[in-house]
CSV table of C-alpha atoms and ligand atoms in Angstrom, one decimal:
chain,number,residue,atom,x,y,z
A,1,MET,CA,0.0,0.0,0.0
A,2,SER,CA,1.6,3.3,-0.9
A,3,LEU,CA,0.2,6.6,0.4
A,4,HIS,CA,0.8,9.1,-2.4
A,5,ALA,CA,-2.1,11.5,-1.6
A,6,LEU,CA,-0.8,12.0,2.0
A,7,PHE,CA,2.6,13.0,0.7
A,8,ASN,CA,1.5,15.7,-1.8
A,9,PRO,CA,2.6,19.1,-0.6
A,10,TYR,CA,-0.1,21.6,0.5
A,11,THR,CA,-0.3,25.3,0.9
A,12,LEU,CA,-1.9,26.3,4.2
A,13,GLY,CA,-2.5,30.0,4.2
A,14,PRO,CA,0.9,31.6,4.3
A,15,TYR,CA,2.6,28.2,4.9
A,16,HIS,CA,4.0,25.4,2.9
A,17,LEU,CA,3.3,21.8,4.1
A,18,SER,CA,5.3,19.0,2.6
A,19,HIS,CA,2.8,16.3,3.7
A,20,ARG,CA,-0.7,15.9,4.9
A,21,VAL,CA,-0.1,14.1,8.2
A,22,VAL,CA,-1.0,16.3,11.2
A,23,LEU,CA,-0.5,15.8,14.9
A,24,ALA,CA,-4.1,16.0,16.4
A,25,PRO,CA,-4.4,18.0,19.6
A,26,MET,CA,-4.0,15.8,22.6
A,27,THR,CA,-4.2,16.6,26.3
A,28,ARG,CA,-1.4,14.7,28.0
A,29,THR,CA,-1.6,16.2,31.6
A,30,ARG,CA,2.2,16.6,31.8
A,31,ALA,CA,2.3,20.3,32.5
A,32,ASP,CA,4.4,21.6,35.3
A,33,ALA,CA,2.4,21.5,38.5
A,34,THR,CA,3.5,24.9,39.8
A,35,THR,CA,3.5,27.0,36.7
A,36,LEU,CA,0.9,25.1,34.6
A,37,ALA,CA,3.4,25.6,31.8
A,38,PRO,CA,5.0,23.1,29.4
A,39,SER,CA,7.9,21.3,30.9
A,40,GLU,CA,11.3,20.3,29.3
A,41,GLN,CA,9.7,16.9,28.6
A,42,THR,CA,6.9,18.6,26.7
A,43,VAL,CA,9.5,20.4,24.6
A,44,LEU,CA,11.0,17.0,23.7
A,45,TYR,CA,7.5,15.4,23.1
A,46,TYR,CA,6.6,18.0,20.5
A,47,ALA,CA,10.1,18.1,19.0
A,48,GLN,CA,10.0,14.3,18.6
A,49,ARG,CA,6.8,14.6,16.5
A,50,ALA,CA,8.0,17.5,14.3
A,51,SER,CA,9.0,16.8,10.7
A,52,LEU,CA,10.1,19.0,7.8
A,53,GLY,CA,7.0,20.8,6.5
A,54,GLY,CA,4.7,19.0,9.0
A,55,LEU,CA,1.9,20.6,11.1
A,56,LEU,CA,1.4,19.9,14.8
A,57,ILE,CA,-1.5,21.0,16.8
A,58,SER,CA,-0.9,21.5,20.5
A,59,GLU,CA,-2.8,19.9,23.3
A,60,ALA,CA,-5.8,22.0,24.6
A,61,THR,CA,-4.2,25.1,26.2
A,62,HIS,CA,-6.3,27.1,28.6
A,63,ILE,CA,-7.0,30.7,28.1
A,64,SER,CA,-7.6,31.6,31.8
A,65,PRO,CA,-8.0,30.0,35.2
A,66,GLU,CA,-11.8,30.0,34.6
A,67,ALA,CA,-11.2,27.9,31.5
A,68,THR,CA,-9.1,25.2,33.2
A,69,PRO,CA,-10.4,21.7,34.1
A,70,SER,CA,-8.6,19.2,36.3
A,71,TRP,CA,-8.7,15.8,34.8
A,72,THR,CA,-9.3,13.7,37.9
A,73,ILE,CA,-11.9,11.8,35.9
A,74,TYR,CA,-8.9,9.8,34.6
A,75,GLN,CA,-7.6,7.1,36.9
A,76,ASN,CA,-3.9,8.0,36.2
A,77,VAL,CA,-4.5,11.6,37.2
A,78,ARG,CA,-6.2,10.5,40.4
A,79,ASP,CA,-3.4,8.1,41.2
A,80,ASP,CA,-0.3,10.1,40.1
A,81,GLY,CA,-1.4,13.7,39.5
A,82,GLY,CA,-1.3,15.6,36.2
A,83,HIS,CA,-2.0,19.1,35.1
A,84,VAL,CA,-3.0,20.9,31.9
A,85,PRO,CA,-1.2,23.9,30.5
A,86,GLY,CA,-2.3,27.5,30.2
A,87,ILE,CA,-1.3,30.5,28.1
A,88,TRP,CA,-2.2,33.4,30.3
A,89,THR,CA,1.0,34.0,32.3
A,90,ASP,CA,4.4,35.2,31.0
A,91,THR,CA,6.1,32.0,32.4
A,92,GLN,CA,3.7,29.9,30.3
A,93,VAL,CA,4.4,32.0,27.2
A,94,ASN,CA,8.2,31.5,27.8
A,95,CYS,CA,7.8,27.8,28.2
A,96,TRP,CA,5.6,27.5,25.1
A,97,ARG,CA,8.3,29.5,23.3
A,98,ALA,CA,10.8,26.7,24.0
A,99,VAL,CA,8.3,24.2,22.4
A,100,CYS,CA,7.8,26.4,19.3
A,101,ASP,CA,11.5,26.9,18.9
A,102,ALA,CA,12.2,23.2,19.0
A,103,VAL,CA,9.4,22.5,16.5
A,104,HIS,CA,10.6,25.2,14.2
A,105,GLY,CA,14.1,24.0,14.5
A,106,LYS,CA,13.0,20.8,12.8
A,107,GLY,CA,11.2,22.7,10.0
A,108,ALA,CA,7.6,22.1,11.3
A,109,LEU,CA,4.7,24.4,12.1
A,110,ILE,CA,2.6,24.4,15.3
A,111,SER,CA,-0.9,25.7,16.0
A,112,CYS,CA,-2.0,26.4,19.6
A,113,GLN,CA,-5.3,24.9,20.5
A,114,LEU,CA,-7.2,27.4,22.7
A,115,LEU,CA,-9.7,25.9,25.1
A,116,HIS,CA,-12.3,27.2,27.6
A,117,ALA,CA,-13.9,24.1,29.1
A,118,GLY,CA,-17.0,25.9,30.4
A,119,ARG,CA,-19.0,23.8,32.9
A,120,VAL,CA,-16.6,20.8,32.5
A,121,ALA,CA,-14.0,22.8,34.5
A,122,GLN,CA,-14.7,22.5,38.2
A,123,PRO,CA,-13.7,24.9,41.0
A,124,GLY,CA,-10.5,23.1,42.1
A,125,ILE,CA,-8.3,25.4,40.1
A,126,GLY,CA,-9.2,28.2,42.6
A,127,LEU,CA,-6.9,26.5,45.2
A,128,HIS,CA,-3.9,26.6,42.8
A,129,PRO,CA,-1.1,29.0,44.0
A,130,LEU,CA,-1.2,30.8,40.6
A,131,VAL,CA,-4.8,31.6,41.2
A,132,ILE,CA,-5.5,31.8,45.0
A,133,GLY,CA,-5.7,35.3,46.3
A,134,THR,CA,-6.1,36.8,42.8
A,135,ASN,CA,-9.4,38.2,41.5
A,136,ALA,CA,-9.4,35.8,38.6
A,137,PRO,CA,-12.9,34.5,37.8
A,138,LEU,CA,-13.3,30.8,38.7
A,139,PRO,CA,-15.1,27.9,37.0
A,140,PRO,CA,-17.6,26.6,36.4
A,141,VAL,CA,-19.3,28.9,33.9
A,142,SER,CA,-21.5,28.1,31.0
A,143,SER,CA,-24.2,29.5,28.7
A,144,SER,CA,-26.8,28.7,31.4
A,145,ALA,CA,-26.9,27.4,35.0
A,146,THR,CA,-27.3,23.9,33.7
A,147,ALA,CA,-25.1,21.4,35.6
A,148,LEU,CA,-23.4,18.5,34.0
A,149,ARG,CA,-25.1,15.3,35.4
A,150,PRO,CA,-22.2,13.0,36.2
A,151,ASP,CA,-24.4,10.0,36.5
A,152,VAL,CA,-26.0,10.3,33.0
A,153,GLU,CA,-23.9,12.7,31.0
A,154,ALA,CA,-20.3,11.9,32.0
A,155,GLY,CA,-20.6,8.2,32.8
A,156,ASP,CA,-18.2,7.4,29.9
A,157,TYR,CA,-15.6,9.5,31.6
A,158,ASN,CA,-15.9,7.9,35.0
A,159,TRP,CA,-17.0,11.2,36.4
A,160,ASP,CA,-18.6,10.2,39.7
A,161,GLN,CA,-18.3,13.4,41.7
A,162,PRO,CA,-21.2,15.9,41.9
A,163,ALA,CA,-20.7,18.6,39.4
A,164,VAL,CA,-21.0,22.2,40.6
A,165,VAL,CA,-23.9,24.2,39.0
A,166,PRO,CA,-22.2,26.7,36.6
A,167,ARG,CA,-22.8,30.4,36.6
A,168,ALA,CA,-24.5,31.6,33.4
A,169,LEU,CA,-22.1,34.1,31.8
A,170,SER,CA,-23.5,37.6,31.8
A,171,ILE,CA,-23.2,40.0,28.8
A,172,LYS,CA,-20.4,41.7,30.8
A,173,ASP,CA,-18.7,38.4,31.4
A,174,ILE,CA,-18.9,37.6,27.7
A,175,THR,CA,-17.1,40.8,26.8
A,176,ARG,CA,-14.4,39.9,29.3
A,177,LEU,CA,-14.3,36.3,27.9
A,178,ILE,CA,-13.7,37.5,24.4
A,179,ASP,CA,-10.8,39.6,25.8
A,180,ASP,CA,-9.4,36.5,27.5
A,181,TYR,CA,-9.4,34.8,24.0
A,182,ARG,CA,-7.7,37.9,22.5
A,183,HIS,CA,-5.1,37.9,25.3
A,184,ALA,CA,-4.4,34.2,24.8
A,185,ALA,CA,-4.0,34.7,21.0
A,186,ARG,CA,-1.5,37.5,21.5
A,187,ASN,CA,0.4,35.3,24.0
A,188,ALA,CA,0.4,32.4,21.5
A,189,GLN,CA,1.8,34.8,18.9
A,190,ARG,CA,4.5,36.0,21.4
A,191,ALA,CA,5.4,32.4,22.1
A,192,GLY,CA,6.0,31.8,18.4
A,193,PHE,CA,3.0,29.7,17.4
A,194,ASP,CA,2.2,29.9,13.7
A,195,CYS,CA,-1.6,29.8,14.3
A,196,VAL,CA,-4.1,29.3,17.0
A,197,GLU,CA,-7.1,26.9,16.9
A,198,LEU,CA,-10.4,27.7,18.6
A,199,HIS,CA,-11.5,24.5,20.3
A,200,ALA,CA,-15.2,24.7,19.6
A,201,ALA,CA,-15.8,20.9,19.9
A,202,HIS,CA,-16.3,18.1,22.3
A,203,GLY,CA,-18.8,19.5,24.7
A,204,TYR,CA,-16.8,22.5,26.0
A,205,LEU,CA,-17.9,26.1,26.4
A,206,ILE,CA,-18.6,26.9,22.7
A,207,GLU,CA,-20.7,23.7,22.4
A,208,GLN,CA,-22.5,24.6,25.6
A,209,PHE,CA,-23.7,27.7,23.8
A,210,PHE,CA,-24.5,25.8,20.5
A,211,CYS,CA,-26.6,23.2,22.2
A,212,ASP,CA,-30.2,23.9,23.3
A,213,GLY,CA,-30.0,21.0,25.7
A,214,ILE,CA,-27.7,23.2,27.8
A,215,ASN,CA,-28.2,26.8,26.5
A,216,GLN,CA,-31.5,28.2,27.9
A,217,ARG,CA,-30.7,31.8,27.5
A,218,THR,CA,-33.3,34.3,26.5
A,219,ASP,CA,-30.9,37.1,25.3
A,220,HIS,CA,-29.2,37.3,21.9
A,221,TYR,CA,-26.9,34.4,22.8
A,222,GLY,CA,-29.7,31.9,23.2
A,223,GLY,CA,-32.8,30.7,21.4
A,224,SER,CA,-32.4,30.6,17.6
A,225,ILE,CA,-29.5,28.9,15.9
A,226,GLU,CA,-28.1,32.3,14.9
A,227,ASN,CA,-28.1,33.4,18.6
A,228,ARG,CA,-26.6,30.1,19.9
A,229,CYS,CA,-23.7,30.5,17.3
A,230,ARG,CA,-23.2,34.2,18.1
A,231,LEU,CA,-20.5,33.7,20.8
A,232,PHE,CA,-18.6,31.3,18.4
A,233,PHE,CA,-18.5,33.9,15.6
A,234,ASP,CA,-17.7,36.7,18.0
A,235,ILE,CA,-14.6,34.8,19.2
A,236,VAL,CA,-13.5,33.8,15.7
A,237,ALA,CA,-13.8,37.4,14.6
A,238,ALA,CA,-11.7,38.5,17.6
A,239,LEU,CA,-9.0,35.9,17.0
A,240,VAL,CA,-8.8,36.8,13.3
A,241,ASP,CA,-8.7,40.5,14.2
A,242,GLU,CA,-5.7,39.8,16.6
A,243,LEU,CA,-3.7,37.5,14.3
A,244,GLY,CA,-4.7,38.2,10.7
A,245,ALA,CA,-5.5,36.0,7.7
A,246,GLY,CA,-4.4,32.4,7.6
A,247,ARG,CA,-3.5,32.3,11.3
A,248,VAL,CA,-6.7,31.0,12.9
A,249,GLY,CA,-8.1,27.5,12.8
A,250,VAL,CA,-11.3,26.1,14.3
A,251,ARG,CA,-12.2,22.7,15.6
A,252,LEU,CA,-15.8,21.4,15.5
A,253,SER,CA,-17.3,18.0,16.3
A,254,PRO,CA,-20.6,18.0,14.3
A,255,ALA,CA,-23.3,15.9,16.0
A,256,GLY,CA,-26.1,14.2,14.1
A,257,VAL,CA,-28.7,11.5,14.1
A,258,ASP,CA,-27.8,8.2,12.4
A,259,PRO,CA,-30.7,7.6,9.9
A,260,SER,CA,-30.3,3.9,10.2
A,261,THR,CA,-30.6,3.6,14.0
A,262,GLY,CA,-32.2,7.0,15.0
A,263,HIS,CA,-29.4,7.4,17.5
A,264,TYR,CA,-27.8,10.7,18.2
A,265,TYR,CA,-24.0,10.5,17.7
A,266,GLN,CA,-21.0,12.5,18.8
A,267,THR,CA,-22.1,13.7,22.2
A,268,TYR,CA,-19.5,14.8,24.7
A,269,PHE,CA,-20.2,15.8,28.3
A,270,GLY,CA,-23.9,15.9,27.8
A,271,ALA,CA,-23.9,18.5,25.0
A,272,THR,CA,-27.0,17.6,23.0
A,273,THR,CA,-29.2,19.8,20.8
A,274,SER,CA,-32.5,19.3,19.1
A,275,ASP,CA,-31.3,20.5,15.7
A,276,PRO,CA,-27.8,19.2,15.0
A,277,ASP,CA,-27.9,19.2,11.2
A,278,ALA,CA,-29.2,22.8,10.9
A,279,LEU,CA,-26.9,24.0,13.7
A,280,TYR,CA,-23.7,22.6,12.2
A,281,ASP,CA,-24.6,23.6,8.7
A,282,TYR,CA,-25.0,27.2,9.9
A,283,ALA,CA,-21.8,27.1,12.0
A,284,VAL,CA,-19.7,25.7,9.2
A,285,ALA,CA,-21.1,27.8,6.4
A,286,GLY,CA,-20.6,31.0,8.5
A,287,LEU,CA,-16.9,30.3,8.8
A,288,ASN,CA,-16.5,31.2,5.1
A,289,ASP,CA,-16.8,34.9,6.1
A,290,PHE,CA,-13.4,34.6,7.8
A,291,PRO,CA,-9.9,34.1,6.3
A,292,LEU,CA,-9.2,31.0,8.3
A,293,ALA,CA,-6.1,28.7,8.2
A,294,TYR,CA,-8.3,25.6,8.5
A,295,LEU,CA,-11.4,23.9,9.9
A,296,MET,CA,-10.8,20.6,11.7
A,297,LEU,CA,-13.8,18.3,12.0
A,298,THR,CA,-14.0,15.3,14.3
A,299,GLU,CA,-15.4,12.2,12.8
A,300,PRO,CA,-17.5,10.5,15.5
A,301,ARG,CA,-16.0,7.0,15.0
A,302,VAL,CA,-13.5,6.9,17.9
A,303,GLY,CA,-12.7,3.4,19.2
A,304,ALA,CA,-14.2,2.0,22.3
A,305,LEU,CA,-11.8,2.5,25.2
A,306,SER,CA,-11.2,-1.2,26.0
A,307,VAL,CA,-10.7,-2.4,22.5
A,308,ALA,CA,-7.3,-3.5,21.2
A,309,PRO,CA,-6.3,-1.6,18.0
A,310,GLU,CA,-6.4,-4.8,15.8
A,311,ALA,CA,-10.0,-5.4,16.8
A,312,ASP,CA,-11.2,-1.8,16.6
A,313,GLN,CA,-14.0,-1.9,14.1
A,314,SER,CA,-14.9,1.8,14.6
A,315,THR,CA,-12.1,2.8,12.2
A,316,LYS,CA,-14.1,1.1,9.4
A,317,GLN,CA,-17.2,3.3,9.9
A,318,PRO,CA,-17.8,5.6,6.9
A,319,LEU,CA,-17.0,9.3,7.1
A,320,ARG,CA,-19.9,11.3,8.6
A,321,ASN,CA,-18.8,14.8,7.8
A,322,ARG,CA,-18.8,14.6,4.0
A,323,ARG,CA,-21.5,17.2,3.5
A,324,PHE,CA,-19.3,19.9,4.9
A,325,ARG,CA,-16.9,19.8,2.0
A,326,ALA,CA,-19.4,21.6,-0.1
A,327,LEU,CA,-20.3,24.0,2.7
A,328,PHE,CA,-16.8,25.2,3.6
A,329,LYS,CA,-14.5,26.7,1.0
A,330,GLY,CA,-11.2,26.5,2.9
A,331,CYS,CA,-8.8,23.8,4.2
A,332,LEU,CA,-10.5,20.9,5.9
A,333,ILE,CA,-8.7,18.7,8.3
A,334,GLY,CA,-10.3,15.3,9.3
A,335,ALA,CA,-9.6,13.7,12.7
A,336,GLY,CA,-11.0,10.6,14.4
A,337,GLY,CA,-10.4,7.0,13.8
A,338,PHE,CA,-8.1,7.2,10.8
A,339,ILE,CA,-5.7,4.4,10.0
A,340,PRO,CA,-3.2,4.8,7.2
A,341,MET,CA,-5.3,3.4,4.4
A,342,THR,CA,-8.5,5.3,5.3
A,343,ALA,CA,-6.5,8.5,5.7
A,344,GLU,CA,-5.0,8.1,2.2
A,345,GLN,CA,-8.5,7.4,0.8
A,346,ALA,CA,-10.1,10.4,2.4
A,347,VAL,CA,-7.4,12.7,0.9
A,348,ALA,CA,-7.3,11.0,-2.5
A,349,GLU,CA,-11.1,11.2,-2.8
A,350,GLY,CA,-11.1,14.8,-1.8
A,351,HIS,CA,-13.1,14.6,1.4
A,352,TYR,CA,-10.3,16.2,3.5
A,353,ASP,CA,-7.1,18.1,2.7
A,354,LEU,CA,-5.2,17.0,5.7
A,355,ILE,CA,-5.6,14.2,8.2
A,356,ALA,CA,-4.9,14.6,11.9
A,357,PHE,CA,-3.8,11.5,13.7
A,358,GLY,CA,-4.2,11.3,17.5
A,359,ARG,CA,-3.4,8.0,19.1
A,360,TRP,CA,-1.1,6.7,16.3
A,361,PHE,CA,0.9,9.9,16.4
A,362,LEU,CA,1.1,9.8,20.1
A,363,ALA,CA,2.7,6.4,19.9
A,364,ASN,CA,4.8,7.0,16.8
A,365,PRO,CA,6.9,10.2,17.0
A,366,ASP,CA,8.0,9.6,13.4
A,367,LEU,CA,4.6,8.8,12.1
A,368,PRO,CA,4.9,10.6,8.7
A,369,ASP,CA,8.1,8.7,7.9
A,370,ARG,CA,6.6,5.4,8.9
A,371,LEU,CA,3.6,6.0,6.7
A,372,ARG,CA,5.9,7.0,3.9
A,373,ASP,CA,8.0,3.8,4.1
A,374,GLY,CA,5.4,1.4,5.4
A,375,SER,CA,7.2,0.6,8.7
A,376,PRO,CA,5.3,-1.1,11.4
A,377,LEU,CA,3.7,1.2,14.0
A,378,ASN,CA,4.2,1.1,17.8
A,379,VAL,CA,0.9,0.2,19.4
A,380,TYR,CA,-0.3,2.9,21.9
A,381,ASP,CA,-0.6,2.2,25.6
A,382,ARG,CA,-3.9,3.7,26.8
A,383,THR,CA,-2.9,3.4,30.4
A,384,THR,CA,-0.4,6.2,30.0
A,385,PHE,CA,-2.4,8.7,27.9
A,386,TYR,CA,-2.9,10.8,31.0
A,387,GLY,CA,-0.9,11.1,34.2
A,388,CYS,CA,2.3,12.8,35.0
A,389,ARG,CA,5.0,10.3,34.2
A,390,SER,CA,7.5,10.2,31.3
A,391,ALA,CA,6.5,6.6,30.5
A,392,GLY,CA,4.1,6.7,27.6
A,393,TYR,CA,5.0,10.3,26.9
A,394,ILE,CA,8.5,10.6,25.5
A,395,ASP,CA,9.6,6.9,25.4
A,396,TYR,CA,8.0,5.7,22.2
A,397,PRO,CA,10.9,4.8,20.0
A,398,ASP,CA,11.4,6.1,16.4
A,399,ARG,CA,12.5,3.8,13.5
A,400,HIS,CA,16.1,4.5,14.0
A,401,GLN,CA,16.0,3.6,17.7
A,402,LEU,CA,14.3,0.3,16.8
A,403,ARG,CA,16.7,-0.5,14.0
A,404,GLY,CA,19.6,0.3,16.3
A,405,GLY,CA,18.3,-2.6,18.5
A,406,GLY,CA,17.1,-0.3,21.3
A,407,LEU,CA,14.8,-2.0,23.8
A,408,SER,CA,11.1,-1.0,23.4
A,409,ARG,CA,8.3,-1.9,25.7
A,410,TYR,CA,5.8,-1.3,22.9
A,411,ARG,CA,4.4,-3.9,20.6
A,412,LEU,CA,4.5,-3.3,16.8
A,413,ILE,CA,1.6,-3.7,14.4
A,414,ASP,CA,2.1,-4.1,10.7
A,415,GLN,CA,0.3,-1.4,8.8
A,416,ALA,CA,-1.3,-4.0,6.5
A,417,HIS,CA,-3.0,-5.6,9.5
A,418,MET,CA,-4.7,-2.4,10.3
A,419,SER,CA,-6.7,-2.5,7.1
A,420,LEU,CA,-7.8,-6.1,7.0
A,421,PRO,CA,-11.5,-6.7,6.2
A,422,ARG,CA,-13.8,-7.1,9.1
A,423,ASP,CA,-13.6,-10.8,9.9
A,424,ALA,CA,-9.9,-11.2,9.2
A,425,SER,CA,-9.0,-8.5,11.7
A,426,ARG,CA,-10.7,-10.4,14.5
A,427,ARG,CA,-8.0,-13.1,14.5
B,501,FMN,C1,-5.0,11.2,25.0
B,501,FMN,C2,-5.9,12.1,24.2
B,501,FMN,C3,-6.1,13.4,24.5
B,501,FMN,C4,-6.9,14.2,23.7
B,501,FMN,N1,-7.0,15.5,24.0
B,501,FMN,C5,-7.6,16.4,23.1
B,501,FMN,C6,-7.5,17.8,23.2
B,501,FMN,O1,-6.8,18.3,24.1
B,501,FMN,N2,-8.2,18.5,22.3
B,501,FMN,C7,-8.9,18.0,21.3
B,501,FMN,O2,-9.5,18.7,20.5
B,501,FMN,N3,-9.0,16.6,21.1
B,501,FMN,C8,-8.3,15.8,22.0
B,501,FMN,N4,-8.3,14.5,21.8
B,501,FMN,C9,-9.0,13.9,20.5
B,501,FMN,C10,-8.0,13.8,19.4
B,501,FMN,O3,-7.6,15.1,18.9
B,501,FMN,C11,-8.5,12.9,18.3
B,501,FMN,O4,-9.7,13.6,17.7
B,501,FMN,C12,-8.9,11.6,18.7
B,501,FMN,O5,-7.8,11.0,19.4
B,501,FMN,C13,-9.3,10.7,17.6
B,501,FMN,O6,-8.3,10.5,16.7
B,501,FMN,P1,-7.5,9.2,16.6
B,501,FMN,O7,-8.5,8.1,16.2
B,501,FMN,O8,-6.5,9.5,15.5
B,501,FMN,O9,-6.8,9.0,17.9
B,501,FMN,C14,-7.6,13.6,22.6
B,501,FMN,C15,-7.4,12.3,22.3
B,501,FMN,C16,-6.6,11.5,23.0
B,501,FMN,C17,-6.4,10.1,22.7
């Protein structure tokens, strides 16, 4: 199997990409506990994944204390600790600069994913030394005072603690929130990021405005689809205003109803809406008014947590987001459940321009080279996705280390075995 389409160069706004294999944004909870900034290990992690003319997207990076969740829903974080980074202090900017410099040193580009988690962030951050005694607004906030119901809505995430009822953001708060995004974008630029990405997916704050299952506002940020998308477009406009054309990306995770089963798909943290098709058509089409770098769409087919990669049938589900190709005129990045062959197909058939790989890039620092030459892939270890240890973070070997006979604790999988037909892959 050769992957020609993935290795055609691509022009992304002002930038030249020499291939289409993107590092998907992935939270790794390895930020420094005191500064909530990237550590030296984080610099190495991104540098390992940088390649000439490649694009990396950073893990979710929080725009303010109010935006910042603590991921104690993950067992490793409960056992060992683990923090997520911000980009609101000078120290954080300086530490991100070390990441950007290392990535640029290898000829790659890096986009900073900006996140406000809304009601998914709980008040714990208020006790952090960076925040305690300051006047920083604290989480949780949301579109409305609609609490996450841990039993029903976050069961998949093992969220068993009572969630605090969020404060509904006032109009004054929204003005300040947009300033927080502007501040974060300026900081990202100071740190040397090539673009920023607005994380408007996966049940976080922007989706909490999109979805009428959560947003019960009666002002011009609630009610109609236009109103529920207003904050989203306000923030996109502010980011483009700060950074200029070709420097802002957006991530969305369009929800929908499967016509064959009638089931709603792509729900994260209880963010459901009565009108997913019309909502996402409006949100995607409206982005054509902005000179964006890219729009990344999450495909809902992400493998079940307990399934081994060889048995993961979710990767064979068809693409759900095809209709957006006709609606959005710019660069489309696909993410979610891609394996080498399906990524090649999606680009060759014109559904996406670039493909973001999450778990396979996490486990294969030299993923673009392995895809190019067909080398086997390291199999990811889910137990170390989160937590604060270096195991599972910076110890995945590249091809040269493997050829040199270095010891690896990771199993290898042949790329051909990832694309076997349904029954054969069960063996
Ligand atoms: C450990 C881990 C952390 C993630 N963190 C983020 C994140 O910070 N921001 C985000 O938009 N998506 C995040 N995702 C989702 C990925 O970007 C990607 O959509 C997902 O892994 C599916 O792609 P894959 O099948 O190639 O892994 C995360 C996924 C994983 C596995």
